[in-house]
Amino acid sequence: MFLIEKIKKSFFPFYRSHKTKKIFRILDSENKKQAMFVGGCVRKFMLNEKIDDIDIATILTPDEIIERFENSDVKVKKTGIEHGTLTLVLENQKYEITTLRQDVSTDGRHANVEFTENWREDSERRDFTINAIYLDQRGKIFDPQLGLEDLKKNKVKFIGNPDVRIKEDYLRILRFLRFSIQYKSFDINDDTQKAIKKNLNGITNLSKERIYGELQKIIKLKNFHDLFKNKFLLNIFNLIFPELKYIERVKKIKKLSEIKNQYNNLEDLILSLMLLDYSNNHEYFVYKYNVSNE
């Protein structure tokens, strides 16, 4: 079965689907490279993983994108238009499309952006090298930050100065934590460690929804238990989520994974394991992150 899926991906990659081709026909109507895939879909494609979300970067402004799809059967949703992001929907397939941009000013939560047509400039404002790999509709790679090399080595690395990248958006500390666990990237250099420690308090400036959303993604990782393989990452996790004081129980996660089919939401079970005792420890966490009592 795995071999069949691998052959399918090889001969029918995601960028050759009829829906994706239609999107790009409209975007590249001037026979000029105006859009490329970027981020998670490219990363997953290179690693032969299942692709769910599809992100597209483009030199077109949001107004130009809306105009191009005006008379098509592609729905356009203004999901993040203030940052140059729209969502295209075609036959229940979603494509998040963002205009190339530079972050003019940031406060660790929000950014004032300026649109650009320079692909390298767009790559320089992204978080990690592995998330700045571009792929055109013909399958050709553009890799200005050498992220492909890091991806092959399972290396999670900030683009440029880690301190600068983190100060642009403090959520990147949690994203670094998540990707480091996911790719077992445990050789973390001193500059990165210092930058994360220095900016840790910045996480308090983020909305609780963004923090909890990232926590959910971390807990859902198949190899979440690998967090214990790196003391620095484990310490950072404990400092950000002190309420999860029974995290040691996660060491049993391999056994839980084996019986995953017996639980509708294994992630909820894992969260409960880290929280519950005979006291009201869980109540503050539920209140703080507005989590369902169930």
Short mmCIF file of C-alpha atoms in Angstrom, two decimals:
data_model
loop_
_atom_site.label_atom_id
_atom_site.label_comp_id
_atom_site.label_asym_id
_atom_site.label_seq_id
_atom_site.Cartn_x
_atom_site.Cartn_y
_atom_site.Cartn_z
CA MET A 1 0.00 0.00 0.00
CA PHE A 2 2.83 2.37 0.92
CA LEU A 3 4.56 1.63 -2.40
CA ILE A 4 1.35 2.40 -4.35
CA GLU A 5 0.97 5.73 -2.53
CA LYS A 6 4.62 6.56 -3.24
CA ILE A 7 4.18 5.83 -6.96
CA LYS A 8 1.01 7.94 -7.06
CA LYS A 9 2.81 10.88 -5.47
CA SER A 10 5.68 10.48 -7.88
CA PHE A 11 3.55 10.44 -11.04
CA PHE A 12 0.66 12.58 -9.80
CA PRO A 13 2.15 15.15 -7.39
CA PHE A 14 -0.23 17.56 -5.65
CA TYR A 15 0.73 20.44 -7.93
CA ARG A 16 -0.58 18.53 -10.97
CA SER A 17 -4.15 18.12 -9.71
CA HIS A 18 -6.77 19.65 -11.98
CA LYS A 19 -7.90 22.03 -9.22
CA THR A 20 -4.39 23.32 -8.58
CA LYS A 21 -3.70 23.71 -12.30
CA LYS A 22 -6.85 25.77 -12.65
CA ILE A 23 -5.80 28.07 -9.79
CA PHE A 24 -2.40 28.65 -11.38
CA ARG A 25 -3.84 29.19 -14.85
CA ILE A 26 -5.76 32.13 -13.49
CA LEU A 27 -2.84 33.43 -11.40
CA ASP A 28 -0.22 33.11 -14.15
CA SER A 29 -2.40 34.43 -16.93
CA GLU A 30 0.36 36.75 -18.18
CA ASN A 31 2.75 33.84 -18.82
CA LYS A 32 4.92 35.17 -16.01
CA LYS A 33 5.88 33.40 -12.77
CA GLN A 34 3.52 35.17 -10.43
CA ALA A 35 2.90 32.45 -7.85
CA MET A 36 4.67 29.53 -6.16
CA PHE A 37 3.91 27.05 -3.40
CA VAL A 38 5.67 27.66 -0.09
CA GLY A 39 5.78 26.42 3.50
CA GLY A 40 4.33 23.20 4.84
CA CYS A 41 3.01 21.77 1.57
CA VAL A 42 6.48 22.02 -0.02
CA ARG A 43 8.16 20.60 3.08
CA LYS A 44 5.75 17.67 3.20
CA PHE A 45 6.01 17.04 -0.54
CA MET A 46 9.81 16.82 -0.30
CA LEU A 47 9.49 14.35 2.59
CA ASN A 48 6.77 12.31 0.84
CA GLU A 49 4.26 13.10 3.58
CA LYS A 50 0.53 13.66 3.34
CA ILE A 51 -0.29 17.20 2.25
CA ASP A 52 -3.29 18.88 3.85
CA ASP A 53 -2.92 22.67 3.78
CA ILE A 54 -1.67 24.31 0.59
CA ASP A 55 0.03 27.71 0.85
CA ILE A 56 0.76 29.85 -2.17
CA ALA A 57 2.95 32.97 -2.34
CA THR A 58 2.36 35.51 -5.11
CA ILE A 59 3.57 38.86 -6.40
CA LEU A 60 -0.08 39.84 -7.01
CA THR A 61 -1.73 42.15 -4.48
CA PRO A 62 -4.94 41.05 -2.72
CA ASP A 63 -6.98 43.38 -4.95
CA GLU A 64 -5.42 41.86 -8.08
CA ILE A 65 -6.14 38.34 -6.81
CA ILE A 66 -9.78 39.20 -6.11
CA GLU A 67 -10.12 40.71 -9.58
CA ARG A 68 -8.62 37.68 -11.33
CA PHE A 69 -11.00 35.22 -9.67
CA GLU A 70 -14.04 37.48 -9.94
CA ASN A 71 -15.64 35.64 -12.86
CA SER A 72 -14.52 32.13 -11.96
CA ASP A 73 -16.03 29.37 -9.82
CA VAL A 74 -13.25 29.88 -7.25
CA LYS A 75 -14.51 31.49 -4.05
CA VAL A 76 -12.30 34.15 -2.46
CA LYS A 77 -12.42 34.68 1.31
CA LYS A 78 -10.74 37.69 2.94
CA THR A 79 -9.30 35.71 5.85
CA GLY A 80 -6.26 37.91 6.55
CA ILE A 81 -6.38 40.64 3.94
CA GLU A 82 -4.67 43.19 6.22
CA HIS A 83 -1.55 41.02 5.99
CA GLY A 84 -2.02 40.22 2.32
CA THR A 85 -3.64 36.83 2.85
CA LEU A 86 -6.74 35.44 1.15
CA THR A 87 -8.24 31.95 1.02
CA LEU A 88 -9.24 30.46 -2.32
CA VAL A 89 -11.79 27.65 -2.30
CA LEU A 90 -12.33 25.36 -5.28
CA GLU A 91 -14.39 22.16 -4.98
CA ASN A 92 -13.85 22.06 -1.19
CA GLN A 93 -10.08 22.42 -1.60
CA LYS A 94 -8.63 25.44 0.22
CA TYR A 95 -5.58 27.39 -0.88
CA GLU A 96 -4.18 30.09 1.38
CA ILE A 97 -2.56 32.70 -0.84
CA THR A 98 -0.36 35.52 0.47
CA THR A 99 1.23 38.43 -1.36
CA LEU A 100 5.03 38.59 -1.09
CA ARG A 101 5.84 40.98 1.72
CA GLN A 102 8.34 42.57 4.04
CA ASP A 103 7.63 43.18 7.71
CA VAL A 104 8.13 46.93 8.10
CA SER A 105 7.52 46.96 11.87
CA THR A 106 6.53 44.34 14.44
CA ASP A 107 5.71 44.23 18.13
CA GLY A 108 6.00 40.49 18.71
CA ARG A 109 2.28 39.97 18.04
CA HIS A 110 1.33 41.96 14.95
CA ALA A 111 3.26 43.20 11.93
CA ASN A 112 2.88 46.16 9.62
CA VAL A 113 3.67 44.81 6.17
CA GLU A 114 4.76 46.18 2.84
CA PHE A 115 4.14 44.24 -0.35
CA THR A 116 7.07 43.36 -2.60
CA GLU A 117 7.75 41.49 -5.84
CA ASN A 118 11.12 40.24 -4.60
CA TRP A 119 11.02 36.53 -3.75
CA ARG A 120 14.28 36.64 -1.77
CA GLU A 121 13.01 39.52 0.39
CA ASP A 122 9.87 37.51 1.11
CA SER A 123 11.97 34.51 2.16
CA GLU A 124 14.04 36.61 4.55
CA ARG A 125 11.05 37.53 6.70
CA ARG A 126 9.95 33.89 7.19
CA ASP A 127 10.72 31.98 10.38
CA PHE A 128 12.77 28.86 9.52
CA THR A 129 14.83 27.87 6.50
CA ILE A 130 12.68 24.75 6.00
CA ASN A 131 9.61 26.99 5.62
CA ALA A 132 11.20 29.20 2.97
CA ILE A 133 11.43 26.64 0.16
CA TYR A 134 9.38 27.62 -2.90
CA LEU A 135 8.02 25.25 -5.55
CA ASP A 136 6.59 26.37 -8.88
CA GLN A 137 3.70 24.68 -10.69
CA ARG A 138 6.12 22.61 -12.77
CA GLY A 139 7.89 21.19 -9.72
CA LYS A 140 10.99 23.42 -9.88
CA ILE A 141 12.50 24.43 -6.54
CA PHE A 142 13.59 27.94 -5.53
CA ASP A 143 15.52 27.74 -2.26
CA PRO A 144 17.12 31.11 -1.33
CA GLN A 145 17.67 30.18 2.34
CA LEU A 146 19.09 26.68 1.64
CA GLY A 147 16.21 25.13 3.55
CA LEU A 148 16.26 21.94 1.50
CA GLU A 149 19.68 21.06 2.87
CA ASP A 150 18.45 21.64 6.44
CA LEU A 151 15.31 19.59 5.73
CA LYS A 152 17.42 16.64 4.56
CA LYS A 153 19.43 16.89 7.78
CA ASN A 154 16.30 17.30 9.95
CA LYS A 155 17.67 20.66 11.04
CA VAL A 156 15.33 23.39 12.30
CA LYS A 157 17.12 26.71 11.92
CA PHE A 158 15.96 30.32 12.15
CA ILE A 159 16.52 32.50 9.10
CA GLY A 160 19.16 35.08 9.96
CA ASN A 161 19.39 36.29 13.56
CA PRO A 162 17.23 34.14 15.92
CA ASP A 163 16.73 37.07 18.30
CA VAL A 164 15.36 39.28 15.49
CA ARG A 165 13.10 36.51 14.14
CA ILE A 166 11.63 35.80 17.58
CA LYS A 167 11.03 39.47 18.40
CA GLU A 168 8.96 39.71 15.19
CA ASP A 169 6.55 37.09 16.55
CA TYR A 170 7.04 35.45 19.94
CA LEU A 171 4.94 32.47 18.84
CA ARG A 172 8.02 31.38 16.90
CA ILE A 173 9.43 30.04 20.18
CA LEU A 174 6.58 27.53 20.31
CA ARG A 175 6.87 26.82 16.60
CA PHE A 176 10.59 26.14 17.05
CA LEU A 177 9.71 23.77 19.88
CA ARG A 178 7.14 21.98 17.73
CA PHE A 179 9.31 21.57 14.64
CA SER A 180 12.35 20.55 16.72
CA ILE A 181 10.35 17.70 18.26
CA GLN A 182 8.75 16.74 14.94
CA TYR A 183 12.06 16.51 13.09
CA LYS A 184 14.11 15.37 16.10
CA SER A 185 16.32 18.42 15.68
CA PHE A 186 18.02 18.38 19.07
CA ASP A 187 21.38 19.93 18.23
CA ILE A 188 20.44 23.50 19.15
CA ASN A 189 23.20 26.09 18.93
CA ASP A 190 24.01 28.55 21.72
CA ASP A 191 22.73 31.63 19.86
CA THR A 192 19.31 30.06 19.39
CA GLN A 193 19.12 28.93 23.01
CA LYS A 194 20.09 32.40 24.27
CA ALA A 195 17.56 34.10 21.99
CA ILE A 196 14.74 31.83 23.17
CA LYS A 197 15.60 32.31 26.87
CA LYS A 198 15.94 36.08 26.42
CA ASN A 199 12.53 36.44 24.74
CA LEU A 200 10.54 33.88 26.71
CA ASN A 201 8.53 36.53 28.57
CA GLY A 202 7.32 37.82 25.21
CA ILE A 203 4.94 34.87 25.01
CA THR A 204 2.79 36.56 27.65
CA ASN A 205 1.99 39.22 25.03
CA LEU A 206 0.36 36.64 22.74
CA SER A 207 -3.32 35.78 22.73
CA LYS A 208 -4.20 32.68 24.71
CA GLU A 209 -5.88 31.27 21.58
CA ARG A 210 -2.60 31.33 19.60
CA ILE A 211 -0.64 29.75 22.45
CA TYR A 212 -3.20 27.00 23.03
CA GLY A 213 -3.49 26.36 19.29
CA GLU A 214 0.25 25.74 19.10
CA LEU A 215 0.12 23.50 22.19
CA GLN A 216 -2.52 21.36 20.50
CA LYS A 217 -0.27 20.93 17.46
CA ILE A 218 2.62 19.89 19.71
CA ILE A 219 0.53 17.34 21.59
CA LYS A 220 -0.72 15.87 18.30
CA LEU A 221 2.81 15.04 17.15
CA LYS A 222 3.27 11.29 16.78
CA ASN A 223 6.64 11.57 18.51
CA PHE A 224 5.64 14.05 21.24
CA HIS A 225 7.42 11.85 23.78
CA ASP A 226 10.73 12.73 22.06
CA LEU A 227 10.54 16.02 23.97
CA PHE A 228 12.33 14.18 26.79
CA LYS A 229 15.38 13.69 24.57
CA ASN A 230 16.37 17.35 24.89
CA LYS A 231 16.64 19.03 28.31
CA PHE A 232 16.57 22.54 26.86
CA LEU A 233 13.31 22.00 24.97
CA LEU A 234 11.73 20.22 27.95
CA ASN A 235 12.69 23.10 30.23
CA ILE A 236 11.21 25.67 27.81
CA PHE A 237 7.99 23.65 27.56
CA ASN A 238 7.72 23.51 31.38
CA LEU A 239 8.31 27.25 31.72
CA ILE A 240 5.61 28.10 29.17
CA PHE A 241 3.09 25.56 30.51
CA PRO A 242 3.74 25.22 34.27
CA GLU A 243 0.22 23.85 34.80
CA LEU A 244 1.16 20.71 32.85
CA LYS A 245 3.17 19.54 35.85
CA TYR A 246 2.62 15.82 35.25
CA ILE A 247 4.34 15.81 31.88
CA GLU A 248 6.48 12.84 32.99
CA ARG A 249 3.40 10.69 32.42
CA VAL A 250 3.85 11.34 28.69
CA LYS A 251 6.69 8.83 28.76
CA LYS A 252 3.93 6.23 28.58
CA ILE A 253 2.72 7.75 25.33
CA LYS A 254 4.03 4.90 23.19
CA LYS A 255 1.66 2.52 24.92
CA LEU A 256 -1.17 5.01 24.47
CA SER A 257 -0.42 5.28 20.76
CA GLU A 258 -0.78 1.53 20.42
CA ILE A 259 -4.33 1.70 21.74
CA LYS A 260 -5.17 4.97 19.98
CA ASN A 261 -8.18 3.47 18.21
CA GLN A 262 -9.89 3.02 21.56
CA TYR A 263 -10.01 6.80 22.08
CA ASN A 264 -11.83 9.37 19.98
CA ASN A 265 -9.41 12.13 20.97
CA LEU A 266 -6.02 10.85 22.10
CA GLU A 267 -4.83 14.48 22.32
CA ASP A 268 -7.45 15.25 24.99
CA LEU A 269 -6.39 12.18 26.94
CA ILE A 270 -2.73 13.24 26.81
CA LEU A 271 -3.61 16.77 27.95
CA SER A 272 -5.62 15.31 30.83
CA LEU A 273 -2.71 13.09 31.83
CA MET A 274 -0.46 16.14 32.16
CA LEU A 275 -3.04 18.11 34.19
CA LEU A 276 -5.12 15.91 36.45
CA ASP A 277 -4.55 15.11 40.10
CA TYR A 278 -6.72 15.09 43.23
CA SER A 279 -6.58 18.89 43.47
CA ASN A 280 -8.08 21.61 41.25
CA ASN A 281 -4.88 21.98 39.19
CA HIS A 282 -6.79 21.63 35.92
CA GLU A 283 -9.30 24.38 36.70
CA TYR A 284 -6.87 27.26 36.30
CA PHE A 285 -5.59 25.83 33.00
CA VAL A 286 -9.15 25.41 31.69
CA TYR A 287 -9.95 28.99 32.68
CA LYS A 288 -6.67 30.45 31.37
CA TYR A 289 -6.96 28.90 27.89
CA ASN A 290 -10.76 28.75 27.72
CA VAL A 291 -10.68 24.98 27.26
CA SER A 292 -13.80 22.85 27.26
CA ASN A 293 -14.62 21.45 30.72
CA GLU A 294 -15.34 18.14 29.03
#
